[in-house]
Amino acid sequence: MRIDVVCPIPHVITSCLETGIVGRARERGLVQIALHNLHDYADNRFGHIDDEPYGGGAGMVIRCEPVFACIERLLAERRYDEVIYLTADGEQFTQAIANKLSLAESLILLAGRYKGVDQRIRDALVTRELSIGDYVLSGGELAAAVVIDAVVRLLPGAMSDAESALDDSFQDGLLAAPVYTRPAVFRGMEVPAVLRSGDHDAIRRWRLEQALQRTRSRRPDLLSRTDTGKAP
Ligand code: ADE
């Protein structure tokens, strides 16, 4: 897989793309990630990539020229499955979307700052718009890093069996069950006996019950959702 990130401040996310599961996936050649600084595509000698909004109002808007120059250059080099714009008014990013994107060959992630990007960029270049939640970030770089992390960890070979994504929250339409490690008793708080019983059927049943209970109390909406195709 190849992911190109087009954004105003790439160094905001370099460390999270160099460490952990994503960093390891890059070292193993499972994913190639290239960061493109929009300032390198500025069409003026000041390196400005933004301008005031037509019609007035607060905040600056990212100009068409640098974004078109950068993305059109990438599109001339290879075919991309999606050009994704990270924006608070986009479609809500979910595990189901992460699963789908993990099957892509090549993705462009466009992250804005300030008031956003000129609408003509969205109309002409962008194929999908994603939000990572109902809050506004000061830039889309962190949202791009979230999408990359959620997608790359699903690539075959990115995680060991021990790190398997299969029992992640959301993967089966449920939140994950609680987990414990040694010691068996810490400050009087005991690990549930069933987890120490060695009875794998009983453990599976307990985990499913806990997952259902957690989902019912914290995210009842998941139990009626159909977009994972797996909710009970
Ligand atoms: N840019 C600013 N806020 C965002 C959000 N919530 N999701 C994705 N991109 C964003």
XYZ file of N, CA, C and O and ligand atoms in Angstrom, residues 85-90 112 130-144, ligand 1:
98
model
N -10.169 13.956 1.889
C -9.968 15.230 2.596
C -10.440 15.054 4.034
O -11.564 14.614 4.275
N -9.562 15.371 4.996
C -9.917 15.276 6.415
C -10.571 16.584 6.834
O -9.956 17.656 6.699
N -11.789 16.502 7.298
C -12.533 17.713 7.645
C -13.617 17.393 8.657
O -14.223 16.306 8.603
N -13.846 18.323 9.587
C -14.843 18.087 10.636
C -16.248 17.904 10.056
O -17.112 17.304 10.695
N -16.492 18.410 8.827
C -17.836 18.227 8.250
C -17.905 17.035 7.299
O -18.840 16.908 6.506
N -16.933 16.140 7.382
C -16.939 14.943 6.542
C -17.755 13.809 7.151
O -18.314 13.936 8.247
N -6.115 19.974 5.849
C -6.090 21.433 5.776
C -5.744 22.052 7.122
O -5.451 21.351 8.090
N -13.636 12.715 5.218
C -13.785 11.988 6.476
C -13.552 12.907 7.673
O -12.644 13.748 7.656
N -14.359 12.695 8.710
C -14.172 13.369 9.997
C -13.812 12.303 11.022
O -14.381 11.212 10.999
N -12.894 12.615 11.941
C -12.583 11.618 12.977
C -13.431 11.840 14.232
O -13.273 11.113 15.217
N -14.332 12.813 14.225
C -15.202 12.996 15.382
C -15.822 14.380 15.389
O -15.391 15.265 14.648
N -16.820 14.540 16.234
C -17.556 15.807 16.271
C -16.857 16.839 17.143
O -17.347 17.193 18.227
N -15.700 17.266 16.706
C -14.945 18.336 17.362
C -14.038 18.919 16.286
O -13.786 18.273 15.274
N -13.564 20.139 16.518
C -12.756 20.782 15.481
C -11.295 20.828 15.922
O -10.971 21.338 17.002
N -10.430 20.255 15.104
C -8.985 20.294 15.348
C -8.412 21.539 14.668
O -9.017 22.084 13.749
N -7.209 21.940 15.103
C -6.615 23.117 14.455
C -6.004 22.767 13.108
O -5.646 23.647 12.342
N -5.890 21.496 12.825
C -5.391 21.086 11.510
C -5.767 19.645 11.250
O -6.038 18.883 12.188
N -5.782 19.251 9.988
C -6.185 17.889 9.642
C -5.067 16.866 9.756
O -5.298 15.665 9.577
N -3.839 17.324 10.062
C -2.716 16.368 10.113
C -2.965 15.256 11.129
O -2.702 14.075 10.862
N -3.427 15.651 12.335
C -3.654 14.620 13.367
C -4.752 13.655 12.929
O -4.666 12.451 13.188
N -5.767 14.183 12.238
C -6.835 13.313 11.727
C -6.263 12.347 10.685
O -6.611 11.157 10.662
N -5.358 12.839 9.842
C -4.727 11.964 8.841
C -3.941 10.861 9.544
O -3.987 9.692 9.140
N -9.975 18.878 10.718
C -10.410 19.630 11.733
N -11.213 18.944 12.542
C -11.303 17.673 12.024
C -11.982 16.494 12.394
N -12.761 16.442 13.475
N -11.838 15.402 11.626
C -11.073 15.442 10.520
N -10.403 16.530 10.121
C -10.505 17.640 10.856
